[in-house]
PDB file of C-alpha atoms and ligand atoms in Angstrom:
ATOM      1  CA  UNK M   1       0.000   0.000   0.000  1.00 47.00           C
ATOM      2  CA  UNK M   2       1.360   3.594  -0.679  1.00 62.00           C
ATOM      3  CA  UNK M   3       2.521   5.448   2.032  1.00 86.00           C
ATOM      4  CA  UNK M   4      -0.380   8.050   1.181  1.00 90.00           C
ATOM      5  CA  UNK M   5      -3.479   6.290   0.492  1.00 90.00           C
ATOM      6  CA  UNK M   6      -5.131   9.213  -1.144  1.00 91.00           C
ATOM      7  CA  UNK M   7      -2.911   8.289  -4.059  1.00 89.00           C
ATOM      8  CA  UNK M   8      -5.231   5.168  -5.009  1.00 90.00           C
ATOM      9  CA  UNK M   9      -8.316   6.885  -3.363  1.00 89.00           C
ATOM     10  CA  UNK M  10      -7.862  10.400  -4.559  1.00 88.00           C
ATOM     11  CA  UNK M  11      -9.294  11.014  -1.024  1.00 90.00           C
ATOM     12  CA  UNK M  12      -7.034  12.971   1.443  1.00 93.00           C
ATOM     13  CA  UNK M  13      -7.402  12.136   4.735  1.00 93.00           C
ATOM     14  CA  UNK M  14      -6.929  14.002   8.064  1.00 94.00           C
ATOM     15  CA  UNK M  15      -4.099  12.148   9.401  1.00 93.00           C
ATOM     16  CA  UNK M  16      -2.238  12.255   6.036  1.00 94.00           C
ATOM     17  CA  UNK M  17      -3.068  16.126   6.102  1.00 95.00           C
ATOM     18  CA  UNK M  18      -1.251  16.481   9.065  1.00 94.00           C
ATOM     19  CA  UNK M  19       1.650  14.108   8.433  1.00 94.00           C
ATOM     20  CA  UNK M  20       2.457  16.665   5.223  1.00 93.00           C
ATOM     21  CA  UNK M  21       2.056  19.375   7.643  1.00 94.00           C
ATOM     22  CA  UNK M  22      -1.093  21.227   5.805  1.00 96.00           C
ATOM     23  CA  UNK M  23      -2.870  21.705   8.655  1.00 97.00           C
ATOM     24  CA  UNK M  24      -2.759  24.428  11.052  1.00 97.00           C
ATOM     25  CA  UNK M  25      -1.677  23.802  14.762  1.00 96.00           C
ATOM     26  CA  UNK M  26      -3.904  23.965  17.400  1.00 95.00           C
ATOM     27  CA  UNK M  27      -2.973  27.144  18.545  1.00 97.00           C
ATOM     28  CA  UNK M  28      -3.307  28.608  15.554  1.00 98.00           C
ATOM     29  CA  UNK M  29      -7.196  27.243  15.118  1.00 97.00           C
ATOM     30  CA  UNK M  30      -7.505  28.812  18.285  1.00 96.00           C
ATOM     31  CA  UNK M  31      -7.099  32.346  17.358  1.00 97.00           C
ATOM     32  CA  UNK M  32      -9.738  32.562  14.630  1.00 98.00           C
ATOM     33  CA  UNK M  33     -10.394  32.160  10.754  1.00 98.00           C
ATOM     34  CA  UNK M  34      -7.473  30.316   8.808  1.00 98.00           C
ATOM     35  CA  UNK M  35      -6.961  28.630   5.313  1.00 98.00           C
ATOM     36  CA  UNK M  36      -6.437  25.010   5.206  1.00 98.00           C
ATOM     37  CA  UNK M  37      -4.904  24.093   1.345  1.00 98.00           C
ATOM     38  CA  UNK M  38      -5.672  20.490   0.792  1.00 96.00           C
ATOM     39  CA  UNK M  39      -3.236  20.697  -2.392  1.00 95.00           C
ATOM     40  CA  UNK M  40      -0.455  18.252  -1.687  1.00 93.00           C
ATOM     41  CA  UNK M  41       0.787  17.220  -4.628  1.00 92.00           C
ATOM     42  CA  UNK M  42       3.193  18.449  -6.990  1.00 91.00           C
ATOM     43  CA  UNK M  43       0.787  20.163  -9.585  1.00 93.00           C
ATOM     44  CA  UNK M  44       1.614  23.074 -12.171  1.00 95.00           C
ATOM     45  CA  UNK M  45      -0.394  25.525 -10.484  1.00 96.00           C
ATOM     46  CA  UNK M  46       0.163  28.651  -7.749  1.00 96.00           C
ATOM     47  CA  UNK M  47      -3.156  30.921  -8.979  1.00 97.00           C
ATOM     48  CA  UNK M  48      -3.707  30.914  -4.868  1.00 97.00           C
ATOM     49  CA  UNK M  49      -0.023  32.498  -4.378  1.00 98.00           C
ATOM     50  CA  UNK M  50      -0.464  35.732  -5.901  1.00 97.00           C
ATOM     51  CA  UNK M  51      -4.320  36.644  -4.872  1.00 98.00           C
ATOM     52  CA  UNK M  52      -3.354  36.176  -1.110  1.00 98.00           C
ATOM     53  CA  UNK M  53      -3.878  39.318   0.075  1.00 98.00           C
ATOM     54  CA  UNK M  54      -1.365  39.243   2.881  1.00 98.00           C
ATOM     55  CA  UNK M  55       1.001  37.055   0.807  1.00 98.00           C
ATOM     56  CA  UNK M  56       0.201  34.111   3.443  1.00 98.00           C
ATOM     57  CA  UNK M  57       0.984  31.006   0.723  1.00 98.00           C
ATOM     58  CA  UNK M  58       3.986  30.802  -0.200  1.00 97.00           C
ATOM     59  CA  UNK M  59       5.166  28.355  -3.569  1.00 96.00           C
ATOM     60  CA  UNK M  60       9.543  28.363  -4.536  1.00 95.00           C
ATOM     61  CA  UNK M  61       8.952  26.726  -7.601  1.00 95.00           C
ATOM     62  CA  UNK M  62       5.319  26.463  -9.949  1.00 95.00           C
ATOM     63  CA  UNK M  63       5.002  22.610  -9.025  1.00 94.00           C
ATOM     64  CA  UNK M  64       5.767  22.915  -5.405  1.00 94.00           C
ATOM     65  CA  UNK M  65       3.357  22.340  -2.440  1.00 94.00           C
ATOM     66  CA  UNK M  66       1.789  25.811  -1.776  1.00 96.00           C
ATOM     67  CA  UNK M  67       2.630  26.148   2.176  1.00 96.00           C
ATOM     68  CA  UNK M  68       0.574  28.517   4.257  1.00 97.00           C
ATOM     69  CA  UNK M  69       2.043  30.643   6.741  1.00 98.00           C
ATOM     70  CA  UNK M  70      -0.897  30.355   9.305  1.00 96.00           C
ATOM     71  CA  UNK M  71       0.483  33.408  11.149  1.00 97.00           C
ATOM     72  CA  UNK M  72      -0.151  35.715   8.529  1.00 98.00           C
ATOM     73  CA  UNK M  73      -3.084  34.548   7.127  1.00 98.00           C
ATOM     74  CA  UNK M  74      -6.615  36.424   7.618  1.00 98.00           C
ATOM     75  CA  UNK M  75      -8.577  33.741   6.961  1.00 98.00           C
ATOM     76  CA  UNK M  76     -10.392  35.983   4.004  1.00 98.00           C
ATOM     77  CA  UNK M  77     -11.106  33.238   1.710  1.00 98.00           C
ATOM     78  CA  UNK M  78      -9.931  34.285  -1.422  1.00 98.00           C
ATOM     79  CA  UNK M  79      -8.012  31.271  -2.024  1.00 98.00           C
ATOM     80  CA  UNK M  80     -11.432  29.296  -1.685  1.00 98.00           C
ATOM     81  CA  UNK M  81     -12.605  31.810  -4.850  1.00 98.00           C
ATOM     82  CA  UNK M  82      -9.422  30.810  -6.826  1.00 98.00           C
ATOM     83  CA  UNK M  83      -8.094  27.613  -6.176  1.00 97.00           C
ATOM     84  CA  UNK M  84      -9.247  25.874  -9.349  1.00 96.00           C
ATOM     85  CA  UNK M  85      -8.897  22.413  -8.119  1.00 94.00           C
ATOM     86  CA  UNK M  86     -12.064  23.204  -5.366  1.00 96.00           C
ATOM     87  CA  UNK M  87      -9.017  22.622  -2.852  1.00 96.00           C
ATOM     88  CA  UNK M  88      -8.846  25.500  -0.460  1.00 98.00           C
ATOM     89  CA  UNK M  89     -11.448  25.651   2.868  1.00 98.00           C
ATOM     90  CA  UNK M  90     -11.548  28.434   5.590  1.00 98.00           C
ATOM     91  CA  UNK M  91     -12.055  26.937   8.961  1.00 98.00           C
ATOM     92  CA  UNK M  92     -13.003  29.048  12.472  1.00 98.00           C
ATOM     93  CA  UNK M  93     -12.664  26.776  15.585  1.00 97.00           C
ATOM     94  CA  UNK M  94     -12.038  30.024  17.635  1.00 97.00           C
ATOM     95  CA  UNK M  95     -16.005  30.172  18.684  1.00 97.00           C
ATOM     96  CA  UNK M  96     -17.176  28.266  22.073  1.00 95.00           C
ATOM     97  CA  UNK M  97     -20.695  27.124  20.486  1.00 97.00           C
ATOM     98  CA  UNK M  98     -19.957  26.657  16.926  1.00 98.00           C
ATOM     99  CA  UNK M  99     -17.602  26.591  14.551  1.00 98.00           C
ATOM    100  CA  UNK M 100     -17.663  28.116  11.016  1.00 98.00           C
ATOM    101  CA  UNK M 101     -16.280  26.579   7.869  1.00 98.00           C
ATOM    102  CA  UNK M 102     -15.678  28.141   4.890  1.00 98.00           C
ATOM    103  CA  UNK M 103     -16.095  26.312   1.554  1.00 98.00           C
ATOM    104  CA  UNK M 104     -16.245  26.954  -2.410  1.00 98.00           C
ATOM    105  CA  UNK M 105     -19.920  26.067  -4.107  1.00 97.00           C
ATOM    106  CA  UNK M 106     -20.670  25.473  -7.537  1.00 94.00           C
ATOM    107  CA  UNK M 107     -23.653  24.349  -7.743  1.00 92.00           C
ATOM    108  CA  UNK M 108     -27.221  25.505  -8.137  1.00 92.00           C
ATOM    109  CA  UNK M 109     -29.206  26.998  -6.317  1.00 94.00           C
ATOM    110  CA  UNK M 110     -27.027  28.917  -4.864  1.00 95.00           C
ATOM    111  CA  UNK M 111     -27.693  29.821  -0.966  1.00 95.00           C
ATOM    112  CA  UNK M 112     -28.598  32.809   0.734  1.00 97.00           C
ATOM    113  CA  UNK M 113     -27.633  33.517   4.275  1.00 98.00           C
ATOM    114  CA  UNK M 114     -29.963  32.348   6.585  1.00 98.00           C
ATOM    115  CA  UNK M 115     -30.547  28.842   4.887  1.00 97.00           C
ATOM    116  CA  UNK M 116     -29.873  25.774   6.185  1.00 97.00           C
ATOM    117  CA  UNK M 117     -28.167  23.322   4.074  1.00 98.00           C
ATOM    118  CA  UNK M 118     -26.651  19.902   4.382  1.00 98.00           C
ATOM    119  CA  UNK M 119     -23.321  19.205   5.458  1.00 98.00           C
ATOM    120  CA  UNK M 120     -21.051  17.251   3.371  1.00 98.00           C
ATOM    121  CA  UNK M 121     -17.711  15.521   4.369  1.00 97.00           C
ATOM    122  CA  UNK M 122     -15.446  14.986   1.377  1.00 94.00           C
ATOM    123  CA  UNK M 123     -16.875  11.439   0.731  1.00 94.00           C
ATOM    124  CA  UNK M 124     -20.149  13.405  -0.196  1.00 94.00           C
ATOM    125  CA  UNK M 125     -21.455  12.069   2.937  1.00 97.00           C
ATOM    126  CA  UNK M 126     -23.816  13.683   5.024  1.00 97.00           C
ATOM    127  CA  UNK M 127     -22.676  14.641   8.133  1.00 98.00           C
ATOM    128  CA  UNK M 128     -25.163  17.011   9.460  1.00 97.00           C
ATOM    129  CA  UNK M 129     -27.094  20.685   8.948  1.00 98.00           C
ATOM    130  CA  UNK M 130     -25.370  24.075   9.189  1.00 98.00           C
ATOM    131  CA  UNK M 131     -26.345  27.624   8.149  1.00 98.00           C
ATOM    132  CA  UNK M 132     -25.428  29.891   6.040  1.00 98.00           C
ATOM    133  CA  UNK M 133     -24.165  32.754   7.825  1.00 98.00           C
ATOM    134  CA  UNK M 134     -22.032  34.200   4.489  1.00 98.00           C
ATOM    135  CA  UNK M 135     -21.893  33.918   0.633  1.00 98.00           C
ATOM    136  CA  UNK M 136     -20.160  35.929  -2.146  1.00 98.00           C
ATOM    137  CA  UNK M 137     -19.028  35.203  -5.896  1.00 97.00           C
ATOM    138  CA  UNK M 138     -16.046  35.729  -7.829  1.00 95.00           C
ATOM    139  CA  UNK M 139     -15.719  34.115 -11.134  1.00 92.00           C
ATOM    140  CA  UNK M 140     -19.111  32.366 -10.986  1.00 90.00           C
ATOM    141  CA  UNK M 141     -17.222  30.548  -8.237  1.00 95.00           C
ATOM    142  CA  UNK M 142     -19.603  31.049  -4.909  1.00 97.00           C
ATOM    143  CA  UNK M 143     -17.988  31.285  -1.629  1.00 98.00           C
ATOM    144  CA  UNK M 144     -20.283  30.636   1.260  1.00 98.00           C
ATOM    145  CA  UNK M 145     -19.251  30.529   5.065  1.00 98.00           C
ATOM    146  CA  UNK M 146     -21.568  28.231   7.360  1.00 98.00           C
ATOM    147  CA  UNK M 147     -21.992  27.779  10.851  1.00 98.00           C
ATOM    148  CA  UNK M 148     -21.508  23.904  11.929  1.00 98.00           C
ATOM    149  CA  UNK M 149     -21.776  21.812  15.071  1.00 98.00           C
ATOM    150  CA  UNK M 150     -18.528  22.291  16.977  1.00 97.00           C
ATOM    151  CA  UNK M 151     -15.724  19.851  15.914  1.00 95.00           C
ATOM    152  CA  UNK M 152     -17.091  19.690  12.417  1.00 97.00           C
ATOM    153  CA  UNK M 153     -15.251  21.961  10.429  1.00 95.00           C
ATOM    154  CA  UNK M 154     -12.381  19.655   9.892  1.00 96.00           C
ATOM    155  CA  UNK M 155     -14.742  17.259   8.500  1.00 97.00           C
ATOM    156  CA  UNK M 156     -17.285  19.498   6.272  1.00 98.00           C
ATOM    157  CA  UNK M 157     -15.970  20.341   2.871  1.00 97.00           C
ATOM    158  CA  UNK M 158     -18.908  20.976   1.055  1.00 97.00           C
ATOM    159  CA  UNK M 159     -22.570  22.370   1.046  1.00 98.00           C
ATOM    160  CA  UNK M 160     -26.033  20.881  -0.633  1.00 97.00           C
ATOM    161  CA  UNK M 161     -28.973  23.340  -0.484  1.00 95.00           C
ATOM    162  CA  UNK M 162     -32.127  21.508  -0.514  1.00 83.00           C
ATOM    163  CA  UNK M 163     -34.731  23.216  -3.040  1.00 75.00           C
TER     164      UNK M 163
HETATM  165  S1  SF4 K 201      -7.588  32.846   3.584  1.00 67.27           S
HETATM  166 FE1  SF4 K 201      -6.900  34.809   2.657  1.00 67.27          FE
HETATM  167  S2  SF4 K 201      -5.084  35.367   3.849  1.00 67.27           S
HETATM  168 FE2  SF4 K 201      -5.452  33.171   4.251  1.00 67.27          FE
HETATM  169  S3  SF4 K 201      -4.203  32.069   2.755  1.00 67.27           S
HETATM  170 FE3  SF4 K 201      -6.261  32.306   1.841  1.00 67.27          FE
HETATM  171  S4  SF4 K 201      -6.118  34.210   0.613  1.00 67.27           S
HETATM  172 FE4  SF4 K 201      -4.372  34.206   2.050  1.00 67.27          FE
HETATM  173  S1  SF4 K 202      -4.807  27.418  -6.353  1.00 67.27           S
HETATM  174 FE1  SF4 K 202      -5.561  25.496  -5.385  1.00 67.27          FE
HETATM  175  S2  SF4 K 202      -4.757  23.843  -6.707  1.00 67.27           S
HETATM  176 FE2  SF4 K 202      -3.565  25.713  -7.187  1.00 67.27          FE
HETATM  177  S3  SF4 K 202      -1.783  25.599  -5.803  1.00 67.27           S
HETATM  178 FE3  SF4 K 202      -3.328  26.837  -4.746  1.00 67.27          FE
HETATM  179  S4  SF4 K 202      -4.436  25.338  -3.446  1.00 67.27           S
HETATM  180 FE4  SF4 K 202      -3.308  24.144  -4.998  1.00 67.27          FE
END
């Protein structure tokens, strides 16, 4: 078996987030809003590098891994707008009752704030209901912010509005 399993499942996992270091340390989550890039392979793209407002991501080469420097990041989402490959989240475990993920949506109908919607994990599972607390569009690429159970932001990655 590879020492990555998302390479047969195409499926990155949590654990093997962490063991590439593309996930933010606890601390970090603590303080607020912060980009999680799940983008670890070697790939001829950086569109995320030069739209970062704070200049947060940083890439040496076109095909490297694009590495976030949590400290400076905002957590403003524009890499979720982007990032091409659907790759880039916002997540906010900084809140005692919930916590707030932030996630890239393609797909009509589009949400207004105030829905609720179904929460998807990355298997297009359903893992439970959030709402919509934000959404705005760039590119015909809709960005929408929802507010999940606590402990579920790590988990959501994508939204399905019921019609
Ligand atoms: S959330 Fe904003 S500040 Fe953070 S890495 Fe993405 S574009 Fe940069
Ligand atoms: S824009 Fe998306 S796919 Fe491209 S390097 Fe950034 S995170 Fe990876």
């Amino acid at each position: 078996m590879s020492e990555f399993p998302y390479r047969k499942t195409g499926v990155v996992s949590l654990e093997e987030l962490a063991r590439l270091n593309l996930l933010p340390p606890e601390e970090r989550l603590r303080k607020g809003p912060v980009a999680i890039l799940e983008c670890p392979e070697m790939i001829p793209c950086n569109i995320c590098v030069p739209y970062c407002p704070t200049k947060a991501i940083k890439m040496e080469r076109l095909i490297d891994v694009p590495a976030v420097d949590w400290d400076k990041c905002i957590g403003c989402g524009i890499c979720v707008a982007v990032c091409p490959g659907l790759a880039a989240f916002v997540v906010d475990t900084s809140k005692n009752d919930f916590d707030y993920v932030t996630v890239p949506h393609e797909f009509i109908p589009v949400p207004r704030v105030g829905d609720e919607v179904v929460l998807l994990n990355k298997l297009g599972e359903r893992i439970g209901r959030g709402t919509v607390v934000r959404i705005w569009e760039r590119n015909k690429t809709y960005v929408a912010t929802v507010r999940v159970p606590k402990g579920l932001s790590m988990e959501v990655r994508a939204i399905w509005v019921k019609q």
